PDB file of C-alpha atoms and ligand atoms in Angstrom:
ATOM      1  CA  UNK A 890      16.740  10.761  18.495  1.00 38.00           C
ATOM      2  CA  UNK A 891      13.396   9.049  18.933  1.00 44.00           C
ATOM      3  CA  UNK A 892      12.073   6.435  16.358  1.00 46.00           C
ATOM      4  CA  UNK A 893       9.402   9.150  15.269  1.00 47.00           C
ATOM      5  CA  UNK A 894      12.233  11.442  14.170  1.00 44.00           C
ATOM      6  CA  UNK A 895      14.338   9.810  12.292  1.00 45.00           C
ATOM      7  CA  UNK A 896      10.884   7.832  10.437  1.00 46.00           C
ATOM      8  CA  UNK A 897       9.692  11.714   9.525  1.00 59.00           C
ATOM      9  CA  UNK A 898      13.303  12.680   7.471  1.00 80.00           C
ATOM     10  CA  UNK A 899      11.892   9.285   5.305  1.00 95.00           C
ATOM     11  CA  UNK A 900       8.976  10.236   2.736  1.00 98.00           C
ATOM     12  CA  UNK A 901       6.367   7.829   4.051  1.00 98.00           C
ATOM     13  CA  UNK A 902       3.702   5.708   2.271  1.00 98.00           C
ATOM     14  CA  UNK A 903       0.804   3.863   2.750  1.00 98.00           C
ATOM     15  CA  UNK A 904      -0.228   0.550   0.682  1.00 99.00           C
ATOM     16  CA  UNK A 905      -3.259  -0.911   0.716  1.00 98.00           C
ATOM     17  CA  UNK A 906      -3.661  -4.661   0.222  1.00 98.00           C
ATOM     18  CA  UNK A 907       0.626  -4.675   0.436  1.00 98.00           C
ATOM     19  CA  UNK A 908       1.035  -8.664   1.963  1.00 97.00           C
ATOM     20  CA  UNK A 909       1.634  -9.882  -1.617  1.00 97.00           C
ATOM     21  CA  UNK A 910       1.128  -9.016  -5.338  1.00 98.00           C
ATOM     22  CA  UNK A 911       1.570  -6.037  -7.045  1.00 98.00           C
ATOM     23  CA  UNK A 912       0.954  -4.337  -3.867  1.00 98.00           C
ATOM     24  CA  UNK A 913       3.987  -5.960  -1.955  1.00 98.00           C
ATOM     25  CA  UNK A 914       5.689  -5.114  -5.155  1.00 98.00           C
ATOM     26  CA  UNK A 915       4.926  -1.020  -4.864  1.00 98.00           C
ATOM     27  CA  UNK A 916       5.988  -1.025  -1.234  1.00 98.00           C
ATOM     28  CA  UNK A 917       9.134  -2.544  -2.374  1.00 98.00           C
ATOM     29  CA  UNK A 918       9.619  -0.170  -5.018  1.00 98.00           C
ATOM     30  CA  UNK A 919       9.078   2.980  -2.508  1.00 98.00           C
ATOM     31  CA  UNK A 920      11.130   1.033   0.242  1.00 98.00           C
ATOM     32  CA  UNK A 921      14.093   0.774  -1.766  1.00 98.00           C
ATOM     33  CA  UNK A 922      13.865   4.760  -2.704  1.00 98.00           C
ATOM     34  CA  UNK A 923      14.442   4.860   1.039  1.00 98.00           C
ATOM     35  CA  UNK A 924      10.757   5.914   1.973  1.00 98.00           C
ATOM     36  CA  UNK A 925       8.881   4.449   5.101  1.00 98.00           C
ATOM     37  CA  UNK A 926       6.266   2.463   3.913  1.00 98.00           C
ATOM     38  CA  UNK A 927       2.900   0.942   5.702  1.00 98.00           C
ATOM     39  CA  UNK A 928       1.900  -2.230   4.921  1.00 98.00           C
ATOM     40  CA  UNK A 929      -1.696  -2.233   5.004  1.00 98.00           C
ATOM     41  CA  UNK A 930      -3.243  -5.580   5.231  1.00 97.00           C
ATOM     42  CA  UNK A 931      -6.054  -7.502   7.118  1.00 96.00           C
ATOM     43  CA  UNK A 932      -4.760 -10.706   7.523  1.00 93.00           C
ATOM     44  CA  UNK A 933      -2.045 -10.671  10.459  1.00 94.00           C
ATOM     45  CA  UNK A 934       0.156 -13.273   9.313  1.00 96.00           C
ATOM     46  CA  UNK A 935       0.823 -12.431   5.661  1.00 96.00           C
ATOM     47  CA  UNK A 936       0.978  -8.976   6.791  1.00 98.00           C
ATOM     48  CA  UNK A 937       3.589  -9.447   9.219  1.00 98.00           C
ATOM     49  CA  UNK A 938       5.531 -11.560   6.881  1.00 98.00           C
ATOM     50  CA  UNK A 939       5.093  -9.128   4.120  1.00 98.00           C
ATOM     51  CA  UNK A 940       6.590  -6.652   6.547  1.00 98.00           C
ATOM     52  CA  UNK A 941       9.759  -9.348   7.619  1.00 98.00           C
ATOM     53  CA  UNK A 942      10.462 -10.117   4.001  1.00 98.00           C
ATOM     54  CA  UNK A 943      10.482  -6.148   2.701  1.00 98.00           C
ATOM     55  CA  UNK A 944      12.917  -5.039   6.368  1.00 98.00           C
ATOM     56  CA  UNK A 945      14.940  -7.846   5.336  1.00 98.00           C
ATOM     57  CA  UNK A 946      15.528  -6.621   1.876  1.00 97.00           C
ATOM     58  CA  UNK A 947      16.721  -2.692   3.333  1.00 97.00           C
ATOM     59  CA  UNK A 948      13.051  -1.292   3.527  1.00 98.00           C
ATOM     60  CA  UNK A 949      11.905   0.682   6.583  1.00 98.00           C
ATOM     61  CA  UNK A 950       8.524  -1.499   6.363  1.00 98.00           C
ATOM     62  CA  UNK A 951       5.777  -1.215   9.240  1.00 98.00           C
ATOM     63  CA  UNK A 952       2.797  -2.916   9.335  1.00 98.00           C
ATOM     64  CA  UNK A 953      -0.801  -1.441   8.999  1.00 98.00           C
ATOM     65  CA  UNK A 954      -4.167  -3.434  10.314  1.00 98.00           C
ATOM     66  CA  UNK A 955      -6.376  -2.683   7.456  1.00 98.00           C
ATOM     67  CA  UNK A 956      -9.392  -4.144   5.732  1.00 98.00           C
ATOM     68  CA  UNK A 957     -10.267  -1.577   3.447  1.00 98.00           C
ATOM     69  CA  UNK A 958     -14.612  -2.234   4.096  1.00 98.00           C
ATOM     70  CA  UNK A 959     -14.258  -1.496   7.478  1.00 98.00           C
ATOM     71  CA  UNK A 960     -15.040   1.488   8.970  1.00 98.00           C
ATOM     72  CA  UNK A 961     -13.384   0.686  12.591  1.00 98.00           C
ATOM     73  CA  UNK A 962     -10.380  -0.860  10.753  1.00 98.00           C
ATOM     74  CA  UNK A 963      -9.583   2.170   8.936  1.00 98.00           C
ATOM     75  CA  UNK A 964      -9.611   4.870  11.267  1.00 98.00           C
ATOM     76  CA  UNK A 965      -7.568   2.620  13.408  1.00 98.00           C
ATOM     77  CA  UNK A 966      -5.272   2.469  10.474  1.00 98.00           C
ATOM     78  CA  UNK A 967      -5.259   6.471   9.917  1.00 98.00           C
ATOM     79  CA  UNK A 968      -4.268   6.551  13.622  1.00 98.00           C
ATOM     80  CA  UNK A 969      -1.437   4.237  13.399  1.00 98.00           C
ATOM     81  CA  UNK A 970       0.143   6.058  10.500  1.00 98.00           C
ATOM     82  CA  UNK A 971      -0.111   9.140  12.437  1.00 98.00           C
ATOM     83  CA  UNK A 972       1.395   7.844  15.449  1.00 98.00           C
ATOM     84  CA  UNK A 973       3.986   6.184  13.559  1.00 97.00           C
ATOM     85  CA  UNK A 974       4.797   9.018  10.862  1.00 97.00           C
ATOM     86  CA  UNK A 975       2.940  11.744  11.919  1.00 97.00           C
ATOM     87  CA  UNK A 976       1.701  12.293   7.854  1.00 98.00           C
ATOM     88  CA  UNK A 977       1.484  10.947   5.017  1.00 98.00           C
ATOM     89  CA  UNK A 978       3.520  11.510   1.951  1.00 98.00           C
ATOM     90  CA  UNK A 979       1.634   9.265  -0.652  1.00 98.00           C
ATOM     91  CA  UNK A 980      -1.455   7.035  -0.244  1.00 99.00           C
ATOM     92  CA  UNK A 981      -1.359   4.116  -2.681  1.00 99.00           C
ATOM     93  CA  UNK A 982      -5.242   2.702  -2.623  1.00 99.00           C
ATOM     94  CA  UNK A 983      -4.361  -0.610  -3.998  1.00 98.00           C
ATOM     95  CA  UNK A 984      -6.211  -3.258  -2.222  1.00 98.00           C
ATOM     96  CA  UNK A 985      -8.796  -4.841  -5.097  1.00 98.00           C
ATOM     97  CA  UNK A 986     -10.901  -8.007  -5.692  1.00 98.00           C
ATOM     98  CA  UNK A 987     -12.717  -9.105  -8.885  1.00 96.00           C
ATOM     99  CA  UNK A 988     -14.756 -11.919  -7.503  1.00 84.00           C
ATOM    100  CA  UNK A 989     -16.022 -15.069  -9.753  1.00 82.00           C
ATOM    101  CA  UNK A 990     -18.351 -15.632 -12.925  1.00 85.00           C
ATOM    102  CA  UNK A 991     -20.249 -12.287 -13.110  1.00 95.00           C
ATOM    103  CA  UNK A 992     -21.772 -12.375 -17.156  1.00 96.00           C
ATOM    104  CA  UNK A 993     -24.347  -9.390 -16.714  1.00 97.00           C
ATOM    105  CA  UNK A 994     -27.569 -11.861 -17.431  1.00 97.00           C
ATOM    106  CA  UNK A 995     -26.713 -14.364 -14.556  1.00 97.00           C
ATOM    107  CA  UNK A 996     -25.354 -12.425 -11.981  1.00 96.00           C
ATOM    108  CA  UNK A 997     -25.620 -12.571  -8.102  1.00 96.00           C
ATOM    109  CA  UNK A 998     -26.006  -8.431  -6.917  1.00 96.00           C
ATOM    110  CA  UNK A 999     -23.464  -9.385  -4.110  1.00 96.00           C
ATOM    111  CA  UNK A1000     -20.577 -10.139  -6.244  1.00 96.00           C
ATOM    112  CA  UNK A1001     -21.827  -6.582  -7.862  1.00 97.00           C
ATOM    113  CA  UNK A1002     -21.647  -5.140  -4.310  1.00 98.00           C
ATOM    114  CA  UNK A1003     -18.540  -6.514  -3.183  1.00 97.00           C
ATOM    115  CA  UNK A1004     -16.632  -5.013  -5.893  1.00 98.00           C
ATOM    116  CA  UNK A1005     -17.834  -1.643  -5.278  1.00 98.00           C
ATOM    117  CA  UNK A1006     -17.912  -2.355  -1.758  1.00 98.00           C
ATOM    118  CA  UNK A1007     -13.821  -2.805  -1.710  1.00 98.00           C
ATOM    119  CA  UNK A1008     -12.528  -1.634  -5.110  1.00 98.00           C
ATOM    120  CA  UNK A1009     -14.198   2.124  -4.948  1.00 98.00           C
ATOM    121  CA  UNK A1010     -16.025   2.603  -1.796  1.00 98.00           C
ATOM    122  CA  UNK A1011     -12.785   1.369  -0.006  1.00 98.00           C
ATOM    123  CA  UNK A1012     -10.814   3.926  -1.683  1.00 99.00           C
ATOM    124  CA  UNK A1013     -13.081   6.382  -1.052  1.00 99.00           C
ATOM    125  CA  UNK A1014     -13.292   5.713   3.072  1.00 98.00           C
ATOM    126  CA  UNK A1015      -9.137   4.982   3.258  1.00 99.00           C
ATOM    127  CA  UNK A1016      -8.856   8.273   1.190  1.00 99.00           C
ATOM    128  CA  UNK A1017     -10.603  10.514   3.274  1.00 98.00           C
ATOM    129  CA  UNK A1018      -9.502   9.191   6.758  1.00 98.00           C
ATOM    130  CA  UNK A1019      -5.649   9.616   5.720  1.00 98.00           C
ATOM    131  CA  UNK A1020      -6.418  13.388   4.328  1.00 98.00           C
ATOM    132  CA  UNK A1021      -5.710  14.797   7.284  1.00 98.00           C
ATOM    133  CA  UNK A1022      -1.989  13.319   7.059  1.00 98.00           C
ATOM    134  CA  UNK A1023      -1.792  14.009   3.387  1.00 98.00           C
ATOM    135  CA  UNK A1024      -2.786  17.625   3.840  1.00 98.00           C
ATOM    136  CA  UNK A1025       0.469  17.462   6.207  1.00 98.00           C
ATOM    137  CA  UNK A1026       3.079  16.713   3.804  1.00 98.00           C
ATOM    138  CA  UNK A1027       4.850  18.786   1.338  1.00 97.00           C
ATOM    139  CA  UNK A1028       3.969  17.064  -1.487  1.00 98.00           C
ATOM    140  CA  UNK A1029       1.229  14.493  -1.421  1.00 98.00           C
ATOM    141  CA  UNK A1030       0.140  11.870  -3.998  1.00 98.00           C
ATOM    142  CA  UNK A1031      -3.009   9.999  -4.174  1.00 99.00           C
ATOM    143  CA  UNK A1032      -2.621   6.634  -6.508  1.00 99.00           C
ATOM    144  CA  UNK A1033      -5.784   4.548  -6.920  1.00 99.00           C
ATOM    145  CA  UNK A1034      -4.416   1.365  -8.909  1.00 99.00           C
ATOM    146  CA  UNK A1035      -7.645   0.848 -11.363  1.00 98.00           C
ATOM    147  CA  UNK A1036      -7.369  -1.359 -14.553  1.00 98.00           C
ATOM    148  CA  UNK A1037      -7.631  -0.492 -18.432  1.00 98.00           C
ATOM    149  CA  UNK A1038     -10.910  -3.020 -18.319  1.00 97.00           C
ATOM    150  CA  UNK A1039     -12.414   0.160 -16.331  1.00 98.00           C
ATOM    151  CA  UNK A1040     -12.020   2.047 -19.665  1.00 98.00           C
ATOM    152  CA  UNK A1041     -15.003   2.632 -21.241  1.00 98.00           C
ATOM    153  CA  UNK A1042     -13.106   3.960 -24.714  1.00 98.00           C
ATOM    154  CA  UNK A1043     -11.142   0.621 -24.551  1.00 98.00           C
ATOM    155  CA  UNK A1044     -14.278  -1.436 -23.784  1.00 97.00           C
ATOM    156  CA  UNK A1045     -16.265   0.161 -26.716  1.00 97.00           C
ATOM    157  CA  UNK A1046     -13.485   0.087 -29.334  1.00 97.00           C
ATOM    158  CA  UNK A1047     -13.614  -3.236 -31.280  1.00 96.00           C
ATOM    159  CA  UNK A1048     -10.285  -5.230 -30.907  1.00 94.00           C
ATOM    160  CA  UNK A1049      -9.463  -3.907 -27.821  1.00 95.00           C
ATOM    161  CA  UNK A1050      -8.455  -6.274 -24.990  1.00 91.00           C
ATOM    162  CA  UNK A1051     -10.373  -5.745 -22.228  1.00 94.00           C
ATOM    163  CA  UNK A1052     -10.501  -9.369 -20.612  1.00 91.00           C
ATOM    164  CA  UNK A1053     -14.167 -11.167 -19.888  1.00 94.00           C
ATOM    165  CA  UNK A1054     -17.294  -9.546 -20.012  1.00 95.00           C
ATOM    166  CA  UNK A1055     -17.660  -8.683 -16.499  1.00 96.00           C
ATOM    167  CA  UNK A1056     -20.256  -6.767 -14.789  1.00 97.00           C
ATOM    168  CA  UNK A1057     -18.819  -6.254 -11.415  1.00 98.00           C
ATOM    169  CA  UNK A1058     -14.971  -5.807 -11.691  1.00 98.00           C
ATOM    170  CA  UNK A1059     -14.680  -3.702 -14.769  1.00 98.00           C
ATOM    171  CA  UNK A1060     -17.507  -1.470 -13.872  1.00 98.00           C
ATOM    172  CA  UNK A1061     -15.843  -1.220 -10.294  1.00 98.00           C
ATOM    173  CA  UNK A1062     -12.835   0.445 -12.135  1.00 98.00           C
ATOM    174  CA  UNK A1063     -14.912   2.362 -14.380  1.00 98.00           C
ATOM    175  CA  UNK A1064     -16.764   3.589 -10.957  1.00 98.00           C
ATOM    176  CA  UNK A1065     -12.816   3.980  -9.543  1.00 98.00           C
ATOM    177  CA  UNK A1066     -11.349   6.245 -12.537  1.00 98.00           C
ATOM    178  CA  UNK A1067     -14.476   8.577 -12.177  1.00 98.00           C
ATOM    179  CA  UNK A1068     -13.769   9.109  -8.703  1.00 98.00           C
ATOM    180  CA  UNK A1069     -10.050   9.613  -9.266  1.00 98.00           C
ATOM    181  CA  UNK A1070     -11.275  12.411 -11.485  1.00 98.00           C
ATOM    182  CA  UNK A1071     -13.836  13.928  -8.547  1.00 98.00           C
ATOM    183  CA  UNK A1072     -11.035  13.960  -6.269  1.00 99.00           C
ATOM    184  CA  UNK A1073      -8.613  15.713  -8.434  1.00 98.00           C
ATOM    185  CA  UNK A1074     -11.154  17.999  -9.389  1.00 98.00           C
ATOM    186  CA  UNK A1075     -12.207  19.208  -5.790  1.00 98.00           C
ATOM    187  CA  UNK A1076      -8.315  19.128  -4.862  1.00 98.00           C
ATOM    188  CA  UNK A1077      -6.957  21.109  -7.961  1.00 97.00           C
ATOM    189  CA  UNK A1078      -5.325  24.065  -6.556  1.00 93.00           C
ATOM    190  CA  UNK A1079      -4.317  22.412  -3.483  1.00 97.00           C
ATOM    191  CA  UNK A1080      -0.511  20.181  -3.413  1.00 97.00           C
ATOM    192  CA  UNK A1081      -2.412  16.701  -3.483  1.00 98.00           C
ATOM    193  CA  UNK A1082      -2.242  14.963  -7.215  1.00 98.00           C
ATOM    194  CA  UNK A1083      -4.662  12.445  -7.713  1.00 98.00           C
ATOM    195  CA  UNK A1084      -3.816   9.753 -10.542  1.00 98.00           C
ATOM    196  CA  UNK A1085      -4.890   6.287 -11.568  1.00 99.00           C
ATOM    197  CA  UNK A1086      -2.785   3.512 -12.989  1.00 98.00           C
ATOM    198  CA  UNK A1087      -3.149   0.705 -14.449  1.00 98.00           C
ATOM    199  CA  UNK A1088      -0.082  -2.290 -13.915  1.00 98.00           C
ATOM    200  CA  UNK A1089      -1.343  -4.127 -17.041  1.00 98.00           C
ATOM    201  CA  UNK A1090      -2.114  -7.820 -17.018  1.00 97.00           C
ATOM    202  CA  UNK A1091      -0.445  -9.474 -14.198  1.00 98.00           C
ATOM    203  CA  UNK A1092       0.494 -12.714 -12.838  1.00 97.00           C
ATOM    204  CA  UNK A1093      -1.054 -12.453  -8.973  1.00 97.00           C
ATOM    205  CA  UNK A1094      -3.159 -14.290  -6.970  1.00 95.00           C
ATOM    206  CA  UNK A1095      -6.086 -11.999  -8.598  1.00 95.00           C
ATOM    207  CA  UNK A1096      -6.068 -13.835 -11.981  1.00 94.00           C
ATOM    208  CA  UNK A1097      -4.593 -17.499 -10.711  1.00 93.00           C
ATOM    209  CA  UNK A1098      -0.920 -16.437 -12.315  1.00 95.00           C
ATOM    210  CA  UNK A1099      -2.216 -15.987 -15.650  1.00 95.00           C
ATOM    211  CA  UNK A1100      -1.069 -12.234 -16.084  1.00 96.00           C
ATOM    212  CA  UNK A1101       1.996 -11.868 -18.563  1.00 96.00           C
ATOM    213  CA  UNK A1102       3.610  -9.165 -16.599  1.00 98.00           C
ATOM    214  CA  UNK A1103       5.825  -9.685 -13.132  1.00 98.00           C
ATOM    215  CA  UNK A1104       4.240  -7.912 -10.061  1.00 98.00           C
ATOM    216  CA  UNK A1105       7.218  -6.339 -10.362  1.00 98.00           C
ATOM    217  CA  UNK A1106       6.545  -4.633 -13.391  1.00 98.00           C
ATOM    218  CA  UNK A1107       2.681  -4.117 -12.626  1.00 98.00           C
ATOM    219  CA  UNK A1108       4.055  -2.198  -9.850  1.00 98.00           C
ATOM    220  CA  UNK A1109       6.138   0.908 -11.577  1.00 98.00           C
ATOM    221  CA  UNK A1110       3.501   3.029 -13.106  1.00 98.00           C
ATOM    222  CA  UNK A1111       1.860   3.235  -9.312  1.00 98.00           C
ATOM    223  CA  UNK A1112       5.472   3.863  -7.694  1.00 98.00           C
ATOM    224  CA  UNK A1113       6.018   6.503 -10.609  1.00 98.00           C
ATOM    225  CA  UNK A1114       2.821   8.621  -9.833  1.00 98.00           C
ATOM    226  CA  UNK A1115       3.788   8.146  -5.640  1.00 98.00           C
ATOM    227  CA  UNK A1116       6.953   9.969  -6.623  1.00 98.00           C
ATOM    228  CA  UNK A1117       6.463  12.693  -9.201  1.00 98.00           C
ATOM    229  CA  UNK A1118       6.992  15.879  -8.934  1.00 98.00           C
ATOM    230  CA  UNK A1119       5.074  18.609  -7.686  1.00 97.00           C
ATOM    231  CA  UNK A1120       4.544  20.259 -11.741  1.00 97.00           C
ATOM    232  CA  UNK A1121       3.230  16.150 -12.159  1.00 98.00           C
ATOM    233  CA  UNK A1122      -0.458  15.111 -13.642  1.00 98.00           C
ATOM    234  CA  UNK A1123      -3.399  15.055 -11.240  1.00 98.00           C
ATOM    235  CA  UNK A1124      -6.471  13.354 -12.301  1.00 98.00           C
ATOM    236  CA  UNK A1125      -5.514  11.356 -15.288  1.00 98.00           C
ATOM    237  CA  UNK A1126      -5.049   7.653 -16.176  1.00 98.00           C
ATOM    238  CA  UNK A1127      -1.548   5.780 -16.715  1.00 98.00           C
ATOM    239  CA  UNK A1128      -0.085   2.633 -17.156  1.00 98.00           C
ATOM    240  CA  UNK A1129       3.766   2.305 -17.963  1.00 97.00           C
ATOM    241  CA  UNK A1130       3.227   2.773 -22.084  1.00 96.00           C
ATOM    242  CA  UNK A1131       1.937   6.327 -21.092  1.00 97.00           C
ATOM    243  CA  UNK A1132      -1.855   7.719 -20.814  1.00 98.00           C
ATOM    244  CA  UNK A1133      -5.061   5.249 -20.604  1.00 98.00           C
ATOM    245  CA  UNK A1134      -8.271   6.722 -21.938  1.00 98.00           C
ATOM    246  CA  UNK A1135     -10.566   7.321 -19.722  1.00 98.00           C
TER     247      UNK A1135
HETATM  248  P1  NAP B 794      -3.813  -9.818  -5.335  1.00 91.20           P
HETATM  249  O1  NAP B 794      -2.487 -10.492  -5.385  1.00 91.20           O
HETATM  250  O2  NAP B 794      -5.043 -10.639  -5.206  1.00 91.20           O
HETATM  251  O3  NAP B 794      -3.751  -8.727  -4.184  1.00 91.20           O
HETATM  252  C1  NAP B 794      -4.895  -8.022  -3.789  1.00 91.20           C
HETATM  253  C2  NAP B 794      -4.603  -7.404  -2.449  1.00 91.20           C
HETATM  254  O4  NAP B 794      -5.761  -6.669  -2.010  1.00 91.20           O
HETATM  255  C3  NAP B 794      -4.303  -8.440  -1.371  1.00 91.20           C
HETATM  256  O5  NAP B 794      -3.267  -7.978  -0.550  1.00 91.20           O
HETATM  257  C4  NAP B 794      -5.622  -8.506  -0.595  1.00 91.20           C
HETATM  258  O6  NAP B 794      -5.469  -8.888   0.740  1.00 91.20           O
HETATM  259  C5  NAP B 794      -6.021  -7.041  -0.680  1.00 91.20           C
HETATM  260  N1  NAP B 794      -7.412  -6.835  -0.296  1.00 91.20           N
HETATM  261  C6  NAP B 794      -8.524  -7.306  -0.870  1.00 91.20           C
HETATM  262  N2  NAP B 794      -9.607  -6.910  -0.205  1.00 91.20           N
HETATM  263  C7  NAP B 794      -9.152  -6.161   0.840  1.00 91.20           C
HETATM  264  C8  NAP B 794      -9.777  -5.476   1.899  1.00 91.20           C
HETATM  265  N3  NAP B 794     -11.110  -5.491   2.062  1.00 91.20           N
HETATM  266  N4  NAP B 794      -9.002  -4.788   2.764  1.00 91.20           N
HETATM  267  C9  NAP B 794      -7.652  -4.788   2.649  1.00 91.20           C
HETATM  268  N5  NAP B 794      -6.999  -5.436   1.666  1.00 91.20           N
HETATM  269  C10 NAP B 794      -7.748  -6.122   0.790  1.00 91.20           C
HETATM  270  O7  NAP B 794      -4.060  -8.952  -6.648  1.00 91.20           O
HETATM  271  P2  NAP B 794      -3.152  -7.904  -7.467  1.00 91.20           P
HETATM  272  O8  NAP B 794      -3.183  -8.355  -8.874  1.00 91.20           O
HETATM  273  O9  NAP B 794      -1.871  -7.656  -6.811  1.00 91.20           O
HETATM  274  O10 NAP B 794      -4.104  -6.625  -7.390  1.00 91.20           O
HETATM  275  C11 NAP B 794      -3.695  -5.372  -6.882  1.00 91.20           C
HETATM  276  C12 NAP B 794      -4.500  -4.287  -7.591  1.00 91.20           C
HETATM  277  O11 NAP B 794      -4.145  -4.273  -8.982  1.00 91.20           O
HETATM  278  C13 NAP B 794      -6.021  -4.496  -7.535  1.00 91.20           C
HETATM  279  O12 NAP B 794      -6.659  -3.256  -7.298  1.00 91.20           O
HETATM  280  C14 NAP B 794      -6.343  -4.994  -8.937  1.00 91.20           C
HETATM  281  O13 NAP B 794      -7.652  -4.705  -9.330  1.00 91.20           O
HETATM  282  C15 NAP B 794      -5.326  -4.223  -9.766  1.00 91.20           C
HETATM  283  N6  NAP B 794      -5.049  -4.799 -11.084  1.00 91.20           N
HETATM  284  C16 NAP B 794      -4.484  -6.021 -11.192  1.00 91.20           C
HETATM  285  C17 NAP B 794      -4.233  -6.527 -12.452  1.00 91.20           C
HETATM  286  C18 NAP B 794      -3.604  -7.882 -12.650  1.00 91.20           C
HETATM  287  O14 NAP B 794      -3.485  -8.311 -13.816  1.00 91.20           O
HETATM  288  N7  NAP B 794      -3.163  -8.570 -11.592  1.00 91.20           N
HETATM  289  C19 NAP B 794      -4.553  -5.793 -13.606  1.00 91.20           C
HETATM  290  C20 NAP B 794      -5.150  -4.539 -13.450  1.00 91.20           C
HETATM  291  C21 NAP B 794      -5.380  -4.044 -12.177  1.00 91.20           C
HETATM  292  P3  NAP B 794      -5.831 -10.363   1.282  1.00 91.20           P
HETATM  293  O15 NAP B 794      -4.588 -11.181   1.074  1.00 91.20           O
HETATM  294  O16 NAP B 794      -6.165 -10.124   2.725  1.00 91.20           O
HETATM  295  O17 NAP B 794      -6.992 -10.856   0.471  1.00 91.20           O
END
């Protein structure tokens, strides 16, 4: 039986920004429920380590060429998972930055625009080139990892923690959840459900290891939504403690 075969009895994944933190941790997660999972990452050698250290551990890992600003890069990427898989059983848009200082007053625009530019336009390009595999499989899932800092009922309720006042990373996941929602919405009635998810804070690269949580636990609430059922949520907000407000 050819390589192809035996890789479409797997459910098969695709991770964005997968060569370390909570995004290493979700491919993990799905590769130890036995599903084939693409590691989609830019930079060659952390990819392809990424990729050793998850086949070591069991997983049927691959490794996907992807820099999630780039419009080349990701229909190359769409095109590998086909050849490899031949669809796509759950799209996990996790690839993220925050970038530096960004206090509304002071700001450069291009820290503004970079967070858009990866964190929701990124999602938005990866998400429509791999529809064509999604619409293939039996039961697809859409999971764009956002952050409860992107909730504007949590930002506007005194007491809440929502980290620093940010005007390029939290308003990039504010921008995120209300495209999760536009996708669901034009998608209800079809088999695809759209969710976002929030790992809680963290300790990654992302926040220099300050996080409380292990990437390992930041991790479930996206693996969770990759794998529910087909009677599961679409368009709504989770992190592990249950429902984030929008
Ligand atoms: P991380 O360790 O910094 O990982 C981010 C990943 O995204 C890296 O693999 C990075 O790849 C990748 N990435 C960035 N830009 C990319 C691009 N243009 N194309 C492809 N990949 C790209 O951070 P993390 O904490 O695991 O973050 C994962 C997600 O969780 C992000 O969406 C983040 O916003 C979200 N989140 C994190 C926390 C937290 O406390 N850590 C809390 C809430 C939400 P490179 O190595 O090539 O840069």
């Amino acid at each position: 039986m050819s390589e192809t075969n035996i890789v479409n009895r797997r459910k098969v994944a695709l991770v964005t920004g997968a060569n370390k933190g909570i995004g290493y941790e979700i491919a993990a997660g799905l590769g130890a429920l036995g599903w084939s999972v693409g590691v989609g990452a830019r930079n060659e050698e952390r990819r392809e380590a990424a990729v050793e250290k998850l086949r070591a551990a069991g997983a049927d890992a691959f490794g996907v060429p992807l820099d999630v600003t780039d419009d080349a890069s990701v229909t190359a990427a769409a095109r590998l998972v086909e050849e490899r898989a031949g669809r796509l059983d759950a799209l996990v848009n996790n690839a993220g930055i925050t970038g530096g200082p960004q206090e509304p007053t002071t700001v450069d625009p291009d820290r503004v625009r970079a967070a858009v530019e990866t964190n929701v336009i990124g999602v938005i390009r990866v998400t429509n080139a791999l529809l064509p595999l999604l619409r293939r499989s039996p039961s697809p899932r859409i999971v764009n990892v956002s952050s409860s800092v992107g909730s504007l009922t949590l930002q506007t309720t005194p007491g809440a923690e929502t980290g620093p006042i940010s005007v390029a990373y939290a308003p990039s996941k504010t921008f995120l959840n209300a495209v999760t929602v536009q996708y669901a919405k034009e998608l209800a009635g079809t088999n695809i459900l759209v969710n976002a998810v929030c790992p809680g804070f963290t300790a990654t690269d992302l926040n220099g290891f300050r996080g409380v949580r292990t990437p390992q636990q930041g991790a479930t609430s996206a693996i969770r939504l990759a794998t529910v059922p087909d009677d599961g949520p679409t368009g709504r907000f989770f992190d592990d403690e249950g429902e984030v407000p929008w």
